[in-house]
Coordinates of C-alpha atoms in Angstrom, one line a residue:
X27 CA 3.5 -2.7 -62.7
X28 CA 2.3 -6.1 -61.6
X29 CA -0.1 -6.3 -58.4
X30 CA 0.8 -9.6 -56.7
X31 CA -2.1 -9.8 -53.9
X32 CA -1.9 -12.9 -51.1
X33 CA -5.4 -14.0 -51.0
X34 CA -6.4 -14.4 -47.0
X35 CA -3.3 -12.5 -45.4
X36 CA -4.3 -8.9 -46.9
X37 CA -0.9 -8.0 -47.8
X38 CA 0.1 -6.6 -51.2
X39 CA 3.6 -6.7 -53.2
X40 CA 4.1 -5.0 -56.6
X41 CA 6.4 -5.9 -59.2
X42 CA 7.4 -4.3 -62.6
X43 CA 10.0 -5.7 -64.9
X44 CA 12.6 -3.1 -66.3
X45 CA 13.0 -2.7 -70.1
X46 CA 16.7 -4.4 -69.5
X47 CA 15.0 -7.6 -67.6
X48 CA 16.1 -6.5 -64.3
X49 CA 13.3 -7.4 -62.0
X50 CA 12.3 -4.8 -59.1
X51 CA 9.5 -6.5 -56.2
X52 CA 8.1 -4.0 -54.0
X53 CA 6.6 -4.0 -50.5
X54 CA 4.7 -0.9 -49.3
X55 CA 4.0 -1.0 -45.4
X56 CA 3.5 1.3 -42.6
X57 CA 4.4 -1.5 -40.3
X58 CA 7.7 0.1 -40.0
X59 CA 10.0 3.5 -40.1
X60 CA 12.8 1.8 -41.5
X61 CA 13.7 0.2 -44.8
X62 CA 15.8 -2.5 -46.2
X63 CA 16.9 -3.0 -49.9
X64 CA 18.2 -5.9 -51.4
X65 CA 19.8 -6.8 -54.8
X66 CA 20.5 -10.2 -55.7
X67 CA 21.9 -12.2 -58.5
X68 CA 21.3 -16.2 -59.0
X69 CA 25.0 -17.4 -59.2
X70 CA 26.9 -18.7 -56.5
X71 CA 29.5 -20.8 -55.0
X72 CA 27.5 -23.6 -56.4
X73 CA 28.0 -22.9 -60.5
X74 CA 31.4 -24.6 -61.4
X75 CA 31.2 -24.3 -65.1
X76 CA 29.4 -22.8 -67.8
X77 CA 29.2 -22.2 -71.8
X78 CA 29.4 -18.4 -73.5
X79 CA 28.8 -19.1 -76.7
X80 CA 28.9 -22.3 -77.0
X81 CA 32.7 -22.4 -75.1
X82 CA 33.1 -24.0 -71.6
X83 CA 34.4 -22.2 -69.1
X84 CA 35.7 -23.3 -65.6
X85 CA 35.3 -21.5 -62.1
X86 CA 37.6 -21.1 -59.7
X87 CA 36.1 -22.2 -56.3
X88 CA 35.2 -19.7 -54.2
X89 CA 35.1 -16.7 -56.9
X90 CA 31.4 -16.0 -56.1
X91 CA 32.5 -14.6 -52.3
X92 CA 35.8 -13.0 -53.8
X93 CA 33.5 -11.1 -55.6
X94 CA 31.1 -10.4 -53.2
X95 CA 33.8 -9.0 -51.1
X96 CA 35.0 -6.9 -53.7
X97 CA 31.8 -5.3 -54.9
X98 CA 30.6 -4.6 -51.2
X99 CA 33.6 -2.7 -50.2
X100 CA 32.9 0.7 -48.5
X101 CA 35.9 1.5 -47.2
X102 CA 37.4 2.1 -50.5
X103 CA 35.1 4.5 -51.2
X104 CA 35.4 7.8 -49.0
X105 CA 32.5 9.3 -49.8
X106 CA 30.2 6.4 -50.1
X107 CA 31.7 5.5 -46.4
X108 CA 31.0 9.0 -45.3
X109 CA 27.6 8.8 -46.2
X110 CA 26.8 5.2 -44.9
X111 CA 28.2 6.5 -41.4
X112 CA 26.0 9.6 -41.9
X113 CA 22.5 7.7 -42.7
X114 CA 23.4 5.2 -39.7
X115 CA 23.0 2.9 -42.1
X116 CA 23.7 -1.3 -41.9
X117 CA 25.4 -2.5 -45.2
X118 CA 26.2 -6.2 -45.8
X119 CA 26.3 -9.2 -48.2
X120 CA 26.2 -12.8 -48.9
X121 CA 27.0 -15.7 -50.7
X122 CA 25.4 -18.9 -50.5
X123 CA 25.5 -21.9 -53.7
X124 CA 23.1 -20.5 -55.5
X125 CA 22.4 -17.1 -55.0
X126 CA 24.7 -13.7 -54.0
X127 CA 22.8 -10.9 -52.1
X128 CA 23.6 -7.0 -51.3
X129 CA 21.8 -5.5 -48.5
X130 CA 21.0 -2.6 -46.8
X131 CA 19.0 -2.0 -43.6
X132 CA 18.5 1.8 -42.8
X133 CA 15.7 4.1 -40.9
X134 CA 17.1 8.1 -43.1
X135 CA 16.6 8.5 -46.7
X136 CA 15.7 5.6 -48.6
X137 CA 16.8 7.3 -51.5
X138 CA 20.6 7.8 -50.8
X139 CA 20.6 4.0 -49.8
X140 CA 19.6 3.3 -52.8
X141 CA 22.0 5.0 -54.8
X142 CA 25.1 3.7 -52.5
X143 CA 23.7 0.7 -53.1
X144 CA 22.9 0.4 -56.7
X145 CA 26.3 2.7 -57.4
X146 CA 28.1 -0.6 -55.3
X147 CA 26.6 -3.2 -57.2
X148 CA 26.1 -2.3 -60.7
X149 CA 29.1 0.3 -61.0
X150 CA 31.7 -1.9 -59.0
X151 CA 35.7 -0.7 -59.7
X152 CA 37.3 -3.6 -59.5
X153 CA 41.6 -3.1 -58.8
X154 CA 44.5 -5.3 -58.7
X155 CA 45.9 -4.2 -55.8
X156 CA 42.6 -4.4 -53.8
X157 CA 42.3 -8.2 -54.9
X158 CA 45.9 -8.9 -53.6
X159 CA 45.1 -7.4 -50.2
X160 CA 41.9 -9.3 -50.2
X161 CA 43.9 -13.1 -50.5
X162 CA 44.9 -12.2 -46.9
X163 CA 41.8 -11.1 -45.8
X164 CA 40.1 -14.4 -47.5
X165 CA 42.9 -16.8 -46.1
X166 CA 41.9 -16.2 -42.6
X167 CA 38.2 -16.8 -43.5
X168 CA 39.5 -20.3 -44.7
X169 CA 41.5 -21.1 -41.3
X170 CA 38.0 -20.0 -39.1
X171 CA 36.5 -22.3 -41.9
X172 CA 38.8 -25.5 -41.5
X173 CA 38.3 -24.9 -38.4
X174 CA 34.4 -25.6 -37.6
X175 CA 33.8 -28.8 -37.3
X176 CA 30.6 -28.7 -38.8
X177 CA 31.3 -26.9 -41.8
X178 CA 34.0 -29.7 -42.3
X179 CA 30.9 -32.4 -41.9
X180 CA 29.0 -30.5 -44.3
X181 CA 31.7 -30.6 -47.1
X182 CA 33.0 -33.9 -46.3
X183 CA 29.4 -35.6 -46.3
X184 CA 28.8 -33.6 -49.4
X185 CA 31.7 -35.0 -51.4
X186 CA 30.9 -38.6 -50.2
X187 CA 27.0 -38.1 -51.3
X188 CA 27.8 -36.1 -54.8
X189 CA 29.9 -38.4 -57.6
X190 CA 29.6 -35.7 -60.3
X191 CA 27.3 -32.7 -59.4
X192 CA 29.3 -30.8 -56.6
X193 CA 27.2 -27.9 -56.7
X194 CA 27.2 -28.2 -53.1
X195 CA 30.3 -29.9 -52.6
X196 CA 32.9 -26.9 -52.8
X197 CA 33.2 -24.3 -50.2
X198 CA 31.6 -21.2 -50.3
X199 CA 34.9 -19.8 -49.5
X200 CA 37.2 -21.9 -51.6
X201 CA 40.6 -23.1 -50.9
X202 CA 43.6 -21.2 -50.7
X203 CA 45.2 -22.6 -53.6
X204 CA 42.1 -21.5 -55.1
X205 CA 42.0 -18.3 -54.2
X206 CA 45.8 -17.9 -55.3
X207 CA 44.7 -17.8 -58.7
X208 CA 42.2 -15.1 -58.7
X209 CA 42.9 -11.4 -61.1
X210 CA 40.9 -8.6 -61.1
X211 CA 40.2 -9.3 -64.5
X212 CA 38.9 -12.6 -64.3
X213 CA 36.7 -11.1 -60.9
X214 CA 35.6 -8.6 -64.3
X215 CA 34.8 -11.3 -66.7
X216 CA 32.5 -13.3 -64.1
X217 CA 30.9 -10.1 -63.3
X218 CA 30.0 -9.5 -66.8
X219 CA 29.1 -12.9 -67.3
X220 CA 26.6 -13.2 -64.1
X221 CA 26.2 -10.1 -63.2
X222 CA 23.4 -10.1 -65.7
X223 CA 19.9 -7.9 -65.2
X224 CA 17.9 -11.1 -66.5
X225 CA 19.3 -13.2 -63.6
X226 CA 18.9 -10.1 -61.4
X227 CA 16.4 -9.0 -58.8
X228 CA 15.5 -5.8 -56.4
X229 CA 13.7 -5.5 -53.5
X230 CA 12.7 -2.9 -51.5
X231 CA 10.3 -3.2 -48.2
X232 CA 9.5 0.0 -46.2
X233 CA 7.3 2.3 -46.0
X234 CA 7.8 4.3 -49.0
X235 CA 6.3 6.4 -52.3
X236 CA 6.5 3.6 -54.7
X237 CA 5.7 5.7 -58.2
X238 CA 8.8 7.7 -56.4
X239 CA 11.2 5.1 -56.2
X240 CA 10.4 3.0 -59.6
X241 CA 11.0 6.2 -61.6
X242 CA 14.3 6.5 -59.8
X243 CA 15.4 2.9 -60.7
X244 CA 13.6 3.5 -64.3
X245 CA 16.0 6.9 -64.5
X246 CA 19.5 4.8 -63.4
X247 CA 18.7 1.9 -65.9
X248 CA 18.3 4.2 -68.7
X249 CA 19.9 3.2 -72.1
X250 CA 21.5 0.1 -69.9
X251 CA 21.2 -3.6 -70.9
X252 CA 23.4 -6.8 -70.9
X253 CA 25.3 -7.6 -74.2
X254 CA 24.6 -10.3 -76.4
X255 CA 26.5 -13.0 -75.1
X256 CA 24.8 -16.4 -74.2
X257 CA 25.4 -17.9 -71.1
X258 CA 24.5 -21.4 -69.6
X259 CA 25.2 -22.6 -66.6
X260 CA 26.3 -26.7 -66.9
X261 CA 25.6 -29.2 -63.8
X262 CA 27.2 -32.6 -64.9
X263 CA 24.7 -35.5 -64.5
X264 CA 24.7 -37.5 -61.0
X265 CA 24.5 -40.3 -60.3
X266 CA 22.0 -41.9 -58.1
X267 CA 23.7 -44.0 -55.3
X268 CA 26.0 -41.8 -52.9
X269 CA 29.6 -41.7 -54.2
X270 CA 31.2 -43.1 -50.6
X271 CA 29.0 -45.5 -48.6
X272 CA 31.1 -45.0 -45.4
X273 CA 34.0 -43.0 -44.5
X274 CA 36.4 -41.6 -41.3
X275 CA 38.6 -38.8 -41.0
X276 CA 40.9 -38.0 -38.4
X277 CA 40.7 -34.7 -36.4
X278 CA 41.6 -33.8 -33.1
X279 CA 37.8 -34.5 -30.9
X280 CA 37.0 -35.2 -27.6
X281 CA 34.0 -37.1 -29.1
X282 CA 33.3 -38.8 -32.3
X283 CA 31.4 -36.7 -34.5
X284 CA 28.8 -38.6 -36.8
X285 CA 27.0 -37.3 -40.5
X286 CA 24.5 -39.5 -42.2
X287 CA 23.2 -38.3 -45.6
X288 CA 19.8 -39.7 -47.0
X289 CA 20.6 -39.0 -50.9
X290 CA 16.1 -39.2 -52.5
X291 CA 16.1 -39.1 -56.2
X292 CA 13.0 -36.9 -57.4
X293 CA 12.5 -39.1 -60.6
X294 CA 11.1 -41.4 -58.1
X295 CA 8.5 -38.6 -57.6
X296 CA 7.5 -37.1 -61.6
X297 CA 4.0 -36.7 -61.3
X298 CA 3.9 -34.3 -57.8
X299 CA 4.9 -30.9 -58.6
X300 CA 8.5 -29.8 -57.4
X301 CA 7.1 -27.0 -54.9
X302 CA 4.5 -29.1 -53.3
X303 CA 7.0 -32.0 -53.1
X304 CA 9.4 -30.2 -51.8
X305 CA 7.3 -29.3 -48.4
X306 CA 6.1 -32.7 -48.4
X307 CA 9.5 -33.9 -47.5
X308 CA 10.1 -30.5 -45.2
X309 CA 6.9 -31.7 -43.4
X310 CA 8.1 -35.8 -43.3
X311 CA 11.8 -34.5 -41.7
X312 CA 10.5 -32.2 -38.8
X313 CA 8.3 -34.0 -38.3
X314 CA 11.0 -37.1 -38.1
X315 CA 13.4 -35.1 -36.4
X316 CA 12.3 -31.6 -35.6
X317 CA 12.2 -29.9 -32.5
X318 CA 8.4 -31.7 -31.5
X319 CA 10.4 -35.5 -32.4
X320 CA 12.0 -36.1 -29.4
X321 CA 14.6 -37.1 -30.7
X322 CA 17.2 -34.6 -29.0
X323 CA 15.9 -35.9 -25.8
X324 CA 15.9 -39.8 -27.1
X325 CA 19.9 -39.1 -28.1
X326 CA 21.1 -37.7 -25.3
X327 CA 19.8 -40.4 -23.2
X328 CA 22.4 -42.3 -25.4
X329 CA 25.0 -40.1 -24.8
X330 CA 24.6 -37.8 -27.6
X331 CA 25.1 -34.6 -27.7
X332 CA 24.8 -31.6 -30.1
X333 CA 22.2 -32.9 -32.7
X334 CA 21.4 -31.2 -35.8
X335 CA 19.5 -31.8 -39.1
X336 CA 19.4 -30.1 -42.7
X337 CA 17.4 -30.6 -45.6
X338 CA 18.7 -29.5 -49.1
X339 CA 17.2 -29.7 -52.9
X340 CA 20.5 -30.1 -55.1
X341 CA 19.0 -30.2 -58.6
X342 CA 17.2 -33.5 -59.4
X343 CA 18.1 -34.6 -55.5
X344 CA 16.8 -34.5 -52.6
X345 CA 19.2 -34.6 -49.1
X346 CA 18.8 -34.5 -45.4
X347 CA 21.8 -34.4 -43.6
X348 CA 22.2 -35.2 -39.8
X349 CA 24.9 -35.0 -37.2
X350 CA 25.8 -35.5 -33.7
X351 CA 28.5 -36.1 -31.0
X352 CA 29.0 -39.3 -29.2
X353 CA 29.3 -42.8 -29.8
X354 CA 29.1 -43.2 -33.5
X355 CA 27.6 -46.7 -33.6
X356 CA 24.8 -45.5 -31.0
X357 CA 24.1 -42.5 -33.5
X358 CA 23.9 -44.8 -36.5
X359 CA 21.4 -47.1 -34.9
X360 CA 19.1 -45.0 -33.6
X361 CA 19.0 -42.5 -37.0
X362 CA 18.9 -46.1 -38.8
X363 CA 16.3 -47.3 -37.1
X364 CA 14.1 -44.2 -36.9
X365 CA 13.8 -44.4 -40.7
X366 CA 11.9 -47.9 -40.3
X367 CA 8.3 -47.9 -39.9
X368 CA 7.7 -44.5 -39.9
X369 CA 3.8 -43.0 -38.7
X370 CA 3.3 -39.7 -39.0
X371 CA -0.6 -38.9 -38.5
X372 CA -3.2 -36.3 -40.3
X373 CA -3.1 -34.5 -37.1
X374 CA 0.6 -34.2 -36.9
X375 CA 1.0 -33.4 -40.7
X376 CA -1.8 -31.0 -40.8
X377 CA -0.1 -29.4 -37.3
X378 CA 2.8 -28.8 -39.6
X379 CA 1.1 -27.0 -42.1
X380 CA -0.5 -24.7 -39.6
X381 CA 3.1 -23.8 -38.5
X382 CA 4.3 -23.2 -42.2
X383 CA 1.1 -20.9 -42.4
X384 CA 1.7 -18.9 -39.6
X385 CA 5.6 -18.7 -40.6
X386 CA 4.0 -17.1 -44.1
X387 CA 1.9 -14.5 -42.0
X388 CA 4.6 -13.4 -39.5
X389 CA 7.0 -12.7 -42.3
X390 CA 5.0 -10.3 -43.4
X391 CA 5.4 -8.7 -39.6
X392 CA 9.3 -7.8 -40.5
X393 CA 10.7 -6.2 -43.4
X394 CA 13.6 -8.1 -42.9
X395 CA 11.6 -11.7 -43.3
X396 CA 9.8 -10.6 -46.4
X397 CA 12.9 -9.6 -48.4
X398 CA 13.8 -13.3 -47.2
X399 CA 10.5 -14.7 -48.6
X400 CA 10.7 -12.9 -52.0
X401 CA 14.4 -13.9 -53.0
X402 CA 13.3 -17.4 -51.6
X403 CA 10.2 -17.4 -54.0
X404 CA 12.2 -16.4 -57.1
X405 CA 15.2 -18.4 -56.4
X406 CA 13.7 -21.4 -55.7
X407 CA 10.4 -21.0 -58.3
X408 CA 11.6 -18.3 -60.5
X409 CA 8.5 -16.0 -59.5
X410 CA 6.2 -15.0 -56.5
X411 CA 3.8 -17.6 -55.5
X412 CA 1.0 -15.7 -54.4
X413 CA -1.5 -18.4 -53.5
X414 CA 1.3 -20.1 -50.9
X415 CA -1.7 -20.0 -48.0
X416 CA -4.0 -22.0 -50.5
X417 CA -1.2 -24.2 -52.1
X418 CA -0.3 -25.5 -48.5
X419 CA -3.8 -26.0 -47.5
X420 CA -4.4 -28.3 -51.1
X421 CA -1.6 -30.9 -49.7
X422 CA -2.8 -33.8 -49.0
X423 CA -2.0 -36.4 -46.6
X424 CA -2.5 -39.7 -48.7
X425 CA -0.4 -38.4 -50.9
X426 CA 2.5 -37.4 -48.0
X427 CA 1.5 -40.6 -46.5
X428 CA 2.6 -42.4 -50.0
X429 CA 5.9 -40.5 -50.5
X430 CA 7.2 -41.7 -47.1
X431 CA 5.7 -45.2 -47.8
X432 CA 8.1 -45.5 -50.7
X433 CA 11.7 -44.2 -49.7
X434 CA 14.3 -45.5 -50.0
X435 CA 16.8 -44.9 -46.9
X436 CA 18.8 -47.5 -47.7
X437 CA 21.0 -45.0 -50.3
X438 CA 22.8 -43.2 -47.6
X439 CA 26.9 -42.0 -46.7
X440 CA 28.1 -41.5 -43.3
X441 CA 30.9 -39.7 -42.1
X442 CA 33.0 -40.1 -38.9
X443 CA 35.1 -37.8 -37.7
X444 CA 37.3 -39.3 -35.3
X445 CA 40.2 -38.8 -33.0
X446 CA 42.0 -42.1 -33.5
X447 CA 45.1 -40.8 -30.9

């Protein structure tokens, strides 16, 4: 078992890698009575295709949550429902693009949580007649969806930005006609082929005998491991410029709702490592537009209401996304002209990676936050960066000061969502 220590915070996590490649991460601390267990594999809404064996295969949109609903169903289960309700336990799950997570959150017997849990996700019973009954259940998860306005922005402003990589483009959800076409065998098939201990990962954070609970996950991966078969996930290759420069939909608003997307190639960027460039930019947008920016207060002198900004790495890209509710051309001006001349001091970029410091430390305060950080690390980096404190303290502002020098803003899509009665 791997000791992963975090130099300057005194706090401690242990990993060990399973003889099938399942990864388990550990966090001992008497911080807390309770527990929480997580199991999480790296496939999402976001994987579209992929080869097994050298043959392409398609996904339907939205199987990644079909299948996340399937696998963390309790109440299919008597038993394993009787026992939840018994340990006062807090079962739940999620899917995102690029990861799918199983969770539970419980204060009595560590151990039987982590049977229900590993029973749910690694021994799943998959039926027919559950996956019909789901389609209804799903369906009205789409309506809420269409619904939200700014999950609408976010897929509409995706879909202008992306050409060929929509990775982030399709709902997490899908659409119904999607979801029309889903069997219980194909849920089996993408289970087998993602499902997979290699792209798999445990944690556990409580306060807990650790030599207790590795030999219990040692004992229930006995004599398991994944079959042979070779699987690659394929992202097509995108294309620089954003796919729609400027588009309007037609929905029923009291006020215009506005998305501008800032589409940053990373090739512009080789020579600075991916982590360290991604916080770079992290630091340049809240700084240009976090809550310390002002700019809230600056738009709803304009009228605008309802601001909001989100940064996302999409493979070789980098995107910030922001939105608001008023008069579109105002919006467009001011974010337009907020990207000209930018100045962003030492003081202010060295501020920010106080904050990011002290976000790192207080994770460690909640068991909840550090299951957070771990899947983060691996998704994002593949493994635990241990020396976070020190890599954030190494960034340096000429360097910062150089990537926000040489933009290019200009390589943007906006959205308008309108009410044109």
């Amino acid at each position: 078992m791997k000791k992963i220590k975090f130099k300057n915070i005194n706090e401690i996590l242990y990993e060990e890698t399973l003889p099938n490649k399942l990864k388990v991460i550990y966090y001992n601390t008497k911080k807390t009575k309770n527990f929480y267990i997580s199991i999480s594999t790296l496939y999402g809404a976001g994987v579209t295709k992929y080869k097994k064996n050298g043959k392409l295969i398609n996904i339907i949109p939205g199987t990644a949550h079909f299948l996340e609903h399937r696998i963390m169903d309790f109440t299919k289960n008597k038993r394993a429902m009787k026992l939840i309700s018994d340990l006062g336990s807090m079962p739940n799950a999620y899917t995102m693009h690029d990861i799918t997570n199983y969770n539970i959150f419980g204060g009595t017997d560590l151990n039987k949580n982590l049977m229900l849990l590993l029973d749910r996700v690694f021994n799943p019973n998959i039926k027919e007649k559950d996956v019909i009954s789901e389609k209804g259940i799903i369906s009205e998860e789409i309506d809420m969806e269409n619904d939200n306005l700014n999950t609408v922005m976010l897929y509409k402003a995706m879909n202008n930005t992306f050409t060929n990589d929509k990775s982030m483009c399709i709902p997490v959800l899908g659409e119904k006609s999607d979801i029309d076409k889903i069997t219980s065998d194909y849920l089996v098939e993408i289970y087998k082929d993602f499902y997979r201990y290699d792209k798999m990962h445990i944690v556990i954070c409580g306060n807990f005998n650790i030599d207790e609970i590795s030999q219990y996950i040692h004992n229930y991966f006995k004599n398991k491991f994944d079959n042979n078969d070779k699987i690659k996930i394929i992202y097509d290759k995108e294309s620089d410029k954003v796919k729609i420069d400027y588009l309007e939909i037609n929905r029923d608003v009291v006020k215009d709702k506005t998305g501008i997307v800032f589409k940053i190639p990373l090739n512009d960027f080789k020579k600075i490592k991916n982590t360290d460039l991604n916080r770079y930019l992290n630091i340049l947008f809240t700084c240009m537009y976090g809550n310390t920016s002002f700019v809230k207060t600056n738009l709803e002198k304009l009228g605008i209401t309802g601001f909001n900004f989100l940064t996302k790495r999409i493979n070789n890209y980098f995107v910030i996304i922001l939105s608001g509710s008023g008069e579109s051309k105002k919006f467009i001006d001011f974010i337009i002209k907020s990207t000209k001349n930018i100045k962003i001091s030492k003081l202010d970029f060295e501020s920010k990676i106080k904050v990011m410091i002290s976000g790192l430390i207080l994770d460690f305060e909640d068991i909840v936050n550090i299951e957070s950080f771990i899947t983060d690390q691996i998704k994002l980096n593949g493994k635990i960066i241990k020396n976070a404190k020190n890599e954030l303290l190494s960034l340096d502002y000429k360097i910062f000061k150089n990537i926000y020098k040489n933009l290019n803003f200009n390589n943007k899509s906006i959205l308008r969502i309108t009410n044109s009665n």
